[in-house]
Amino acid sequence: MEQDVGIDAEGRASRARPATRRERSVDRIVQILEFLHGHGEGIRIGALAKALDAPRSSIYTVVNDLTDAGLLEVSSDDGRIFFGKRMYLYGLNYIRENSLAKRARAEVDRLAKETGETSEFCMLQTGRYTIMHMCPGTRPFRISSAVGLQIPIPWTASGRLLLAGHSRAEIEALIVPEDLVLPDGRRIMIDDFIDAIAQARQDGYCLTKGLVDAYTQCLAAPIYNAEDQVEATICLVLPIDLSDDQTAVLRDRLLRSGQALSTR
């Protein structure tokens, strides 16, 4: 079997250890799954290879293996690939077996029913704010929100809490320049963003207005782990025209939810 050639500690050519090729295969699998998740819809294998800048033969092989394992499925209509049913079942296992996820789902549903507002449970995943669970409110208009949706961290109130306690260097390494550009073209200055993170940490909650669109505000409360770090958030997506008194009542209710879910 072909092996990569490396350089040992004394500068001599050496054969890579056998696990290297397997590790690269795992990396490729993860790369494909991450792309499909971010892409949000099916894609043909050729287009996938092009998007990943990877050899088409390599992508064909990996996709075929994942399809045989039931992790991916191929549409009989147009040949597009996306996640298979087995991936869905694995996700259900995570929800059943992860204590925080299980409790947070119940709290989000309860919060939405009690307040009538859209409620979400969010975490960081691969450098993005990710909605792990949501329950829509009862208002006649619907706020765009979906489980699995990934959003640039600076666009969200939750993102400011999730980065609380991180150093400036860690934050700058995590945030790419395009993440600081809002949907309407406005740019968030990195200094302002870092100041907002510090303020959210000090306040113990975060409220942002009109970032993703001009009609909503987001109110987020932290969920702490046993090491007193923000592990996740619970938040409410609200119409921007709520009064300060209404927002304060919802903030206090949200903070109680965050405290109930925290393990610190």
PDB file of C-alpha atoms in Angstrom:
ATOM      1  CA  MET A   1       0.000   0.000   0.000  1.00  0.00           C
ATOM      2  CA  GLU A   2       1.286   3.477  -0.871  1.00  0.00           C
ATOM      3  CA  GLN A   3       2.550   5.471   2.090  1.00  0.00           C
ATOM      4  CA  ASP A   4       3.539   9.099   2.480  1.00  0.00           C
ATOM      5  CA  VAL A   5       7.225   9.873   2.954  1.00  0.00           C
ATOM      6  CA  GLY A   6       8.147  12.124   5.892  1.00  0.00           C
ATOM      7  CA  ILE A   7      11.306  13.343   7.585  1.00  0.00           C
ATOM      8  CA  ASP A   8      12.380  11.893  10.913  1.00  0.00           C
ATOM      9  CA  ALA A   9      13.997  13.746  13.836  1.00  0.00           C
ATOM     10  CA  GLU A  10      17.478  13.331  12.317  1.00  0.00           C
ATOM     11  CA  GLY A  11      16.460  14.551   8.883  1.00  0.00           C
ATOM     12  CA  ARG A  12      16.266  11.125   7.242  1.00  0.00           C
ATOM     13  CA  ALA A  13      13.437  10.162   4.925  1.00  0.00           C
ATOM     14  CA  SER A  14      10.995   7.882   6.705  1.00  0.00           C
ATOM     15  CA  ARG A  15       7.728   6.144   5.945  1.00  0.00           C
ATOM     16  CA  ALA A  16       4.615   7.602   7.556  1.00  0.00           C
ATOM     17  CA  ARG A  17       2.957   5.378  10.121  1.00  0.00           C
ATOM     18  CA  PRO A  18       0.091   3.293   8.667  1.00  0.00           C
ATOM     19  CA  ALA A  19      -2.583   5.239  10.561  1.00  0.00           C
ATOM     20  CA  THR A  20      -1.859   8.397   8.570  1.00  0.00           C
ATOM     21  CA  ARG A  21      -3.900   7.347   5.539  1.00  0.00           C
ATOM     22  CA  ARG A  22      -6.787   6.264   7.731  1.00  0.00           C
ATOM     23  CA  GLU A  23      -6.667   9.581   9.572  1.00  0.00           C
ATOM     24  CA  ARG A  24      -6.830  11.438   6.277  1.00  0.00           C
ATOM     25  CA  SER A  25      -9.849   9.336   5.289  1.00  0.00           C
ATOM     26  CA  VAL A  26     -11.605  10.305   8.506  1.00  0.00           C
ATOM     27  CA  ASP A  27     -10.735  13.957   7.872  1.00  0.00           C
ATOM     28  CA  ARG A  28     -12.261  13.682   4.393  1.00  0.00           C
ATOM     29  CA  ILE A  29     -15.444  12.126   5.792  1.00  0.00           C
ATOM     30  CA  VAL A  30     -15.779  14.912   8.346  1.00  0.00           C
ATOM     31  CA  GLN A  31     -15.108  17.498   5.632  1.00  0.00           C
ATOM     32  CA  ILE A  32     -17.905  16.082   3.471  1.00  0.00           C
ATOM     33  CA  LEU A  33     -20.386  15.921   6.340  1.00  0.00           C
ATOM     34  CA  GLU A  34     -19.554  19.461   7.475  1.00  0.00           C
ATOM     35  CA  PHE A  35     -19.999  20.779   3.942  1.00  0.00           C
ATOM     36  CA  LEU A  36     -23.350  19.058   3.490  1.00  0.00           C
ATOM     37  CA  HIS A  37     -24.568  20.436   6.802  1.00  0.00           C
ATOM     38  CA  GLY A  38     -23.506  23.971   5.923  1.00  0.00           C
ATOM     39  CA  HIS A  39     -24.789  23.713   2.349  1.00  0.00           C
ATOM     40  CA  GLY A  40     -28.242  22.819   3.602  1.00  0.00           C
ATOM     41  CA  GLU A  41     -29.436  20.906   0.528  1.00  0.00           C
ATOM     42  CA  GLY A  42     -28.440  18.030  -1.727  1.00  0.00           C
ATOM     43  CA  ILE A  43     -25.527  18.357  -4.113  1.00  0.00           C
ATOM     44  CA  ARG A  44     -24.163  16.236  -6.951  1.00  0.00           C
ATOM     45  CA  ILE A  45     -20.889  14.462  -6.322  1.00  0.00           C
ATOM     46  CA  GLY A  46     -19.038  16.373  -9.030  1.00  0.00           C
ATOM     47  CA  ALA A  47     -20.104  19.707  -7.570  1.00  0.00           C
ATOM     48  CA  LEU A  48     -19.148  18.477  -4.110  1.00  0.00           C
ATOM     49  CA  ALA A  49     -15.649  17.566  -5.274  1.00  0.00           C
ATOM     50  CA  LYS A  50     -15.274  20.978  -6.869  1.00  0.00           C
ATOM     51  CA  ALA A  51     -16.517  22.772  -3.746  1.00  0.00           C
ATOM     52  CA  LEU A  52     -14.029  20.857  -1.589  1.00  0.00           C
ATOM     53  CA  ASP A  53     -11.229  21.218  -4.146  1.00  0.00           C
ATOM     54  CA  ALA A  54     -10.709  17.483  -3.865  1.00  0.00           C
ATOM     55  CA  PRO A  55     -10.050  14.716  -6.416  1.00  0.00           C
ATOM     56  CA  ARG A  56     -13.347  13.528  -7.854  1.00  0.00           C
ATOM     57  CA  SER A  57     -12.296   9.878  -7.597  1.00  0.00           C
ATOM     58  CA  SER A  58     -11.594  10.299  -3.875  1.00  0.00           C
ATOM     59  CA  ILE A  59     -14.975  11.929  -3.242  1.00  0.00           C
ATOM     60  CA  TYR A  60     -16.773   9.227  -5.265  1.00  0.00           C
ATOM     61  CA  THR A  61     -15.116   6.514  -3.175  1.00  0.00           C
ATOM     62  CA  VAL A  62     -15.919   8.120   0.182  1.00  0.00           C
ATOM     63  CA  VAL A  63     -19.493   9.001  -0.804  1.00  0.00           C
ATOM     64  CA  ASN A  64     -20.130   5.454  -2.041  1.00  0.00           C
ATOM     65  CA  ASP A  65     -18.817   4.030   1.232  1.00  0.00           C
ATOM     66  CA  LEU A  66     -20.975   6.402   3.287  1.00  0.00           C
ATOM     67  CA  THR A  67     -24.001   5.593   1.133  1.00  0.00           C
ATOM     68  CA  ASP A  68     -23.460   1.853   1.601  1.00  0.00           C
ATOM     69  CA  ALA A  69     -23.290   2.488   5.370  1.00  0.00           C
ATOM     70  CA  GLY A  70     -26.590   4.389   5.307  1.00  0.00           C
ATOM     71  CA  LEU A  71     -25.013   7.668   6.396  1.00  0.00           C
ATOM     72  CA  LEU A  72     -25.722   9.316   3.050  1.00  0.00           C
ATOM     73  CA  GLU A  73     -28.458   8.831   0.483  1.00  0.00           C
ATOM     74  CA  VAL A  74     -28.480   9.518  -3.261  1.00  0.00           C
ATOM     75  CA  SER A  75     -31.599  10.902  -4.917  1.00  0.00           C
ATOM     76  CA  SER A  76     -32.838   8.646  -7.692  1.00  0.00           C
ATOM     77  CA  ASP A  77     -34.208  11.718  -9.489  1.00  0.00           C
ATOM     78  CA  ASP A  78     -31.137  13.878  -9.959  1.00  0.00           C
ATOM     79  CA  GLY A  79     -28.244  12.102  -8.211  1.00  0.00           C
ATOM     80  CA  ARG A  80     -27.931  14.639  -5.415  1.00  0.00           C
ATOM     81  CA  ILE A  81     -26.560  13.387  -2.110  1.00  0.00           C
ATOM     82  CA  PHE A  82     -27.468  14.328   1.429  1.00  0.00           C
ATOM     83  CA  PHE A  83     -27.703  12.814   4.876  1.00  0.00           C
ATOM     84  CA  GLY A  84     -29.270   9.392   5.285  1.00  0.00           C
ATOM     85  CA  LYS A  85     -31.795   8.161   7.818  1.00  0.00           C
ATOM     86  CA  ARG A  86     -29.087   6.665   9.997  1.00  0.00           C
ATOM     87  CA  MET A  87     -27.645  10.142  10.627  1.00  0.00           C
ATOM     88  CA  TYR A  88     -31.061  11.242  11.870  1.00  0.00           C
ATOM     89  CA  LEU A  89     -31.205   8.303  14.252  1.00  0.00           C
ATOM     90  CA  TYR A  90     -27.737   9.112  15.589  1.00  0.00           C
ATOM     91  CA  GLY A  91     -28.937  12.654  16.262  1.00  0.00           C
ATOM     92  CA  LEU A  92     -31.886  11.322  18.217  1.00  0.00           C
ATOM     93  CA  ASN A  93     -29.470   9.307  20.350  1.00  0.00           C
ATOM     94  CA  TYR A  94     -27.573  12.490  21.207  1.00  0.00           C
ATOM     95  CA  ILE A  95     -30.784  14.202  22.288  1.00  0.00           C
ATOM     96  CA  ARG A  96     -31.807  11.210  24.406  1.00  0.00           C
ATOM     97  CA  GLU A  97     -28.447  10.640  26.058  1.00  0.00           C
ATOM     98  CA  ASN A  98     -27.043  14.155  26.536  1.00  0.00           C
ATOM     99  CA  SER A  99     -28.449  15.472  29.806  1.00  0.00           C
ATOM    100  CA  LEU A 100     -28.164  19.176  28.941  1.00  0.00           C
ATOM    101  CA  ALA A 101     -29.685  18.751  25.477  1.00  0.00           C
ATOM    102  CA  LYS A 102     -32.593  16.772  26.903  1.00  0.00           C
ATOM    103  CA  ARG A 103     -33.335  19.299  29.645  1.00  0.00           C
ATOM    104  CA  ALA A 104     -32.814  22.271  27.334  1.00  0.00           C
ATOM    105  CA  ARG A 105     -35.324  20.966  24.786  1.00  0.00           C
ATOM    106  CA  ALA A 106     -37.960  20.721  27.495  1.00  0.00           C
ATOM    107  CA  GLU A 107     -37.127  24.189  28.834  1.00  0.00           C
ATOM    108  CA  VAL A 108     -37.206  25.785  25.375  1.00  0.00           C
ATOM    109  CA  ASP A 109     -40.624  24.287  24.678  1.00  0.00           C
ATOM    110  CA  ARG A 110     -41.907  25.408  28.080  1.00  0.00           C
ATOM    111  CA  LEU A 111     -40.496  28.922  27.641  1.00  0.00           C
ATOM    112  CA  ALA A 112     -42.080  29.374  24.210  1.00  0.00           C
ATOM    113  CA  LYS A 113     -45.456  28.175  25.477  1.00  0.00           C
ATOM    114  CA  GLU A 114     -45.312  30.399  28.562  1.00  0.00           C
ATOM    115  CA  THR A 115     -44.115  33.589  26.857  1.00  0.00           C
ATOM    116  CA  GLY A 116     -45.533  33.154  23.364  1.00  0.00           C
ATOM    117  CA  GLU A 117     -42.118  34.061  21.934  1.00  0.00           C
ATOM    118  CA  THR A 118     -39.743  32.043  19.750  1.00  0.00           C
ATOM    119  CA  SER A 119     -37.239  30.292  22.008  1.00  0.00           C
ATOM    120  CA  GLU A 120     -33.915  28.649  21.134  1.00  0.00           C
ATOM    121  CA  PHE A 121     -31.162  26.550  22.696  1.00  0.00           C
ATOM    122  CA  CYS A 122     -27.794  27.348  21.121  1.00  0.00           C
ATOM    123  CA  MET A 123     -24.165  26.203  21.245  1.00  0.00           C
ATOM    124  CA  LEU A 124     -20.928  26.709  19.341  1.00  0.00           C
ATOM    125  CA  GLN A 125     -20.174  24.152  16.626  1.00  0.00           C
ATOM    126  CA  THR A 126     -17.193  24.380  14.257  1.00  0.00           C
ATOM    127  CA  GLY A 127     -16.766  28.080  14.914  1.00  0.00           C
ATOM    128  CA  ARG A 128     -20.410  28.955  14.302  1.00  0.00           C
ATOM    129  CA  TYR A 129     -23.383  29.792  16.479  1.00  0.00           C
ATOM    130  CA  THR A 130     -25.680  26.806  16.020  1.00  0.00           C
ATOM    131  CA  ILE A 131     -29.358  26.416  16.887  1.00  0.00           C
ATOM    132  CA  MET A 132     -29.616  23.032  18.610  1.00  0.00           C
ATOM    133  CA  HIS A 133     -33.350  23.246  19.327  1.00  0.00           C
ATOM    134  CA  MET A 134     -36.074  25.841  18.815  1.00  0.00           C
ATOM    135  CA  CYS A 135     -39.763  26.264  19.432  1.00  0.00           C
ATOM    136  CA  PRO A 136     -41.746  28.936  17.547  1.00  0.00           C
ATOM    137  CA  GLY A 137     -43.832  31.494  19.378  1.00  0.00           C
ATOM    138  CA  THR A 138     -47.504  32.219  18.928  1.00  0.00           C
ATOM    139  CA  ARG A 139     -47.201  35.584  17.190  1.00  0.00           C
ATOM    140  CA  PRO A 140     -48.835  35.839  13.750  1.00  0.00           C
ATOM    141  CA  PHE A 141     -45.491  36.556  12.074  1.00  0.00           C
ATOM    142  CA  ARG A 142     -42.792  33.909  11.925  1.00  0.00           C
ATOM    143  CA  ILE A 143     -39.175  34.667  12.703  1.00  0.00           C
ATOM    144  CA  SER A 144     -36.725  32.794  10.471  1.00  0.00           C
ATOM    145  CA  SER A 145     -35.169  30.165  12.694  1.00  0.00           C
ATOM    146  CA  ALA A 146     -34.454  26.472  12.255  1.00  0.00           C
ATOM    147  CA  VAL A 147     -32.725  23.658  14.112  1.00  0.00           C
ATOM    148  CA  GLY A 148     -29.207  23.164  12.748  1.00  0.00           C
ATOM    149  CA  LEU A 149     -29.000  26.686  11.353  1.00  0.00           C
ATOM    150  CA  GLN A 150     -25.485  28.069  11.707  1.00  0.00           C
ATOM    151  CA  ILE A 151     -24.940  31.824  11.899  1.00  0.00           C
ATOM    152  CA  PRO A 152     -21.757  33.919  12.228  1.00  0.00           C
ATOM    153  CA  ILE A 153     -21.118  34.493  15.926  1.00  0.00           C
ATOM    154  CA  PRO A 154     -20.991  38.323  15.784  1.00  0.00           C
ATOM    155  CA  TRP A 155     -24.547  38.450  14.411  1.00  0.00           C
ATOM    156  CA  THR A 156     -26.047  37.066  17.636  1.00  0.00           C
ATOM    157  CA  ALA A 157     -26.580  37.888  21.288  1.00  0.00           C
ATOM    158  CA  SER A 158     -25.767  34.285  22.183  1.00  0.00           C
ATOM    159  CA  GLY A 159     -22.414  34.541  20.405  1.00  0.00           C
ATOM    160  CA  ARG A 160     -21.326  37.338  22.722  1.00  0.00           C
ATOM    161  CA  LEU A 161     -22.063  35.152  25.744  1.00  0.00           C
ATOM    162  CA  LEU A 162     -20.523  31.996  24.273  1.00  0.00           C
ATOM    163  CA  LEU A 163     -17.195  33.819  23.825  1.00  0.00           C
ATOM    164  CA  ALA A 164     -17.228  35.333  27.315  1.00  0.00           C
ATOM    165  CA  GLY A 165     -13.993  34.435  29.056  1.00  0.00           C
ATOM    166  CA  HIS A 166     -12.047  33.961  25.812  1.00  0.00           C
ATOM    167  CA  SER A 167      -8.928  36.027  25.229  1.00  0.00           C
ATOM    168  CA  ARG A 168      -8.759  38.599  22.457  1.00  0.00           C
ATOM    169  CA  ALA A 169      -6.353  36.355  20.547  1.00  0.00           C
ATOM    170  CA  GLU A 170      -8.761  33.408  20.784  1.00  0.00           C
ATOM    171  CA  ILE A 171     -11.666  35.533  19.589  1.00  0.00           C
ATOM    172  CA  GLU A 172      -9.734  36.986  16.655  1.00  0.00           C
ATOM    173  CA  ALA A 173      -8.604  33.492  15.647  1.00  0.00           C
ATOM    174  CA  LEU A 174     -12.201  32.277  15.642  1.00  0.00           C
ATOM    175  CA  ILE A 175     -13.811  35.180  13.775  1.00  0.00           C
ATOM    176  CA  VAL A 176     -13.098  35.497  10.056  1.00  0.00           C
ATOM    177  CA  PRO A 177     -13.446  38.986   8.489  1.00  0.00           C
ATOM    178  CA  GLU A 178     -16.657  38.187   6.596  1.00  0.00           C
ATOM    179  CA  ASP A 179     -18.347  37.199   9.882  1.00  0.00           C
ATOM    180  CA  LEU A 180     -18.229  40.854  10.885  1.00  0.00           C
ATOM    181  CA  VAL A 181     -20.331  41.939   7.894  1.00  0.00           C
ATOM    182  CA  LEU A 182     -24.069  41.920   8.671  1.00  0.00           C
ATOM    183  CA  PRO A 183     -26.691  40.886   6.071  1.00  0.00           C
ATOM    184  CA  ASP A 184     -27.425  44.517   5.194  1.00  0.00           C
ATOM    185  CA  GLY A 185     -23.745  45.314   4.603  1.00  0.00           C
ATOM    186  CA  ARG A 186     -23.006  47.040   7.888  1.00  0.00           C
ATOM    187  CA  ARG A 187     -19.679  46.068   9.430  1.00  0.00           C
ATOM    188  CA  ILE A 188     -19.125  45.321  13.108  1.00  0.00           C
ATOM    189  CA  MET A 189     -15.761  46.613  14.294  1.00  0.00           C
ATOM    190  CA  ILE A 190     -13.759  43.916  16.058  1.00  0.00           C
ATOM    191  CA  ASP A 191     -13.019  46.252  18.984  1.00  0.00           C
ATOM    192  CA  ASP A 192     -16.739  46.935  19.417  1.00  0.00           C
ATOM    193  CA  PHE A 193     -17.477  43.216  19.262  1.00  0.00           C
ATOM    194  CA  ILE A 194     -14.881  42.391  21.920  1.00  0.00           C
ATOM    195  CA  ASP A 195     -16.225  45.193  24.131  1.00  0.00           C
ATOM    196  CA  ALA A 196     -19.738  43.750  23.709  1.00  0.00           C
ATOM    197  CA  ILE A 197     -18.491  40.326  24.806  1.00  0.00           C
ATOM    198  CA  ALA A 198     -16.999  41.838  27.957  1.00  0.00           C
ATOM    199  CA  GLN A 199     -20.227  43.735  28.650  1.00  0.00           C
ATOM    200  CA  ALA A 200     -22.326  40.582  28.204  1.00  0.00           C
ATOM    201  CA  ARG A 201     -20.093  38.731  30.630  1.00  0.00           C
ATOM    202  CA  GLN A 202     -20.457  41.517  33.166  1.00  0.00           C
ATOM    203  CA  ASP A 203     -24.237  41.804  32.768  1.00  0.00           C
ATOM    204  CA  GLY A 204     -24.851  38.067  32.781  1.00  0.00           C
ATOM    205  CA  TYR A 205     -27.102  38.313  29.709  1.00  0.00           C
ATOM    206  CA  CYS A 206     -27.059  39.945  26.280  1.00  0.00           C
ATOM    207  CA  LEU A 207     -29.587  41.894  24.215  1.00  0.00           C
ATOM    208  CA  THR A 208     -28.937  42.788  20.570  1.00  0.00           C
ATOM    209  CA  LYS A 209     -31.245  44.764  18.317  1.00  0.00           C
ATOM    210  CA  GLY A 210     -31.596  44.839  14.550  1.00  0.00           C
ATOM    211  CA  LEU A 211     -28.469  42.847  13.687  1.00  0.00           C
ATOM    212  CA  VAL A 212     -29.821  40.152  11.363  1.00  0.00           C
ATOM    213  CA  ASP A 213     -32.844  42.224  10.324  1.00  0.00           C
ATOM    214  CA  ALA A 214     -34.521  45.490  11.288  1.00  0.00           C
ATOM    215  CA  TYR A 215     -37.561  43.860  12.886  1.00  0.00           C
ATOM    216  CA  THR A 216     -36.154  41.640  15.626  1.00  0.00           C
ATOM    217  CA  GLN A 217     -34.065  41.698  18.746  1.00  0.00           C
ATOM    218  CA  CYS A 218     -32.432  38.752  20.486  1.00  0.00           C
ATOM    219  CA  LEU A 219     -32.264  38.240  24.236  1.00  0.00           C
ATOM    220  CA  ALA A 220     -29.876  35.543  25.475  1.00  0.00           C
ATOM    221  CA  ALA A 221     -28.983  34.059  28.859  1.00  0.00           C
ATOM    222  CA  PRO A 222     -25.928  31.892  29.578  1.00  0.00           C
ATOM    223  CA  ILE A 223     -25.939  28.244  30.584  1.00  0.00           C
ATOM    224  CA  TYR A 224     -22.852  27.472  32.685  1.00  0.00           C
ATOM    225  CA  ASN A 225     -21.051  24.145  33.067  1.00  0.00           C
ATOM    226  CA  ALA A 226     -19.453  22.866  36.259  1.00  0.00           C
ATOM    227  CA  GLU A 227     -16.250  24.805  35.485  1.00  0.00           C
ATOM    228  CA  ASP A 228     -18.216  28.087  35.436  1.00  0.00           C
ATOM    229  CA  GLN A 229     -17.794  28.426  31.670  1.00  0.00           C
ATOM    230  CA  VAL A 230     -20.614  29.317  29.280  1.00  0.00           C
ATOM    231  CA  GLU A 231     -21.423  25.996  27.647  1.00  0.00           C
ATOM    232  CA  ALA A 232     -24.587  27.051  25.819  1.00  0.00           C
ATOM    233  CA  THR A 233     -27.297  29.698  25.788  1.00  0.00           C
ATOM    234  CA  ILE A 234     -31.052  29.893  25.879  1.00  0.00           C
ATOM    235  CA  CYS A 235     -32.563  32.830  24.060  1.00  0.00           C
ATOM    236  CA  LEU A 236     -35.713  34.543  22.894  1.00  0.00           C
ATOM    237  CA  VAL A 237     -36.136  36.075  19.444  1.00  0.00           C
ATOM    238  CA  LEU A 238     -38.431  39.076  19.921  1.00  0.00           C
ATOM    239  CA  PRO A 239     -40.070  41.793  17.839  1.00  0.00           C
ATOM    240  CA  ILE A 240     -38.013  44.944  18.109  1.00  0.00           C
ATOM    241  CA  ASP A 241     -40.927  47.149  19.168  1.00  0.00           C
ATOM    242  CA  LEU A 242     -41.431  45.554  22.609  1.00  0.00           C
ATOM    243  CA  SER A 243     -41.390  48.066  25.446  1.00  0.00           C
ATOM    244  CA  ASP A 244     -38.493  48.150  27.903  1.00  0.00           C
ATOM    245  CA  ASP A 245     -40.785  46.883  30.651  1.00  0.00           C
ATOM    246  CA  GLN A 246     -41.930  43.925  28.546  1.00  0.00           C
ATOM    247  CA  THR A 247     -38.322  43.112  27.635  1.00  0.00           C
ATOM    248  CA  ALA A 248     -37.244  43.292  31.302  1.00  0.00           C
ATOM    249  CA  VAL A 249     -39.942  40.794  32.325  1.00  0.00           C
ATOM    250  CA  LEU A 250     -38.829  38.389  29.590  1.00  0.00           C
ATOM    251  CA  ARG A 251     -35.176  38.873  30.542  1.00  0.00           C
ATOM    252  CA  ASP A 252     -35.840  37.867  34.146  1.00  0.00           C
ATOM    253  CA  ARG A 253     -37.808  34.818  33.017  1.00  0.00           C
ATOM    254  CA  LEU A 254     -35.037  33.847  30.614  1.00  0.00           C
ATOM    255  CA  LEU A 255     -32.361  34.198  33.289  1.00  0.00           C
ATOM    256  CA  ARG A 256     -34.281  31.789  35.496  1.00  0.00           C
ATOM    257  CA  SER A 257     -34.245  29.261  32.646  1.00  0.00           C
ATOM    258  CA  GLY A 258     -30.501  29.692  32.199  1.00  0.00           C
ATOM    259  CA  GLN A 259     -29.891  29.228  35.911  1.00  0.00           C
ATOM    260  CA  ALA A 260     -32.061  26.111  36.006  1.00  0.00           C
ATOM    261  CA  LEU A 261     -30.075  24.539  33.160  1.00  0.00           C
ATOM    262  CA  SER A 262     -26.645  25.479  34.521  1.00  0.00           C
ATOM    263  CA  THR A 263     -24.540  23.007  36.492  1.00  0.00           C
ATOM    264  CA  ARG A 264     -22.030  25.420  38.027  1.00  0.00           C
TER     265      ARG A 264
END
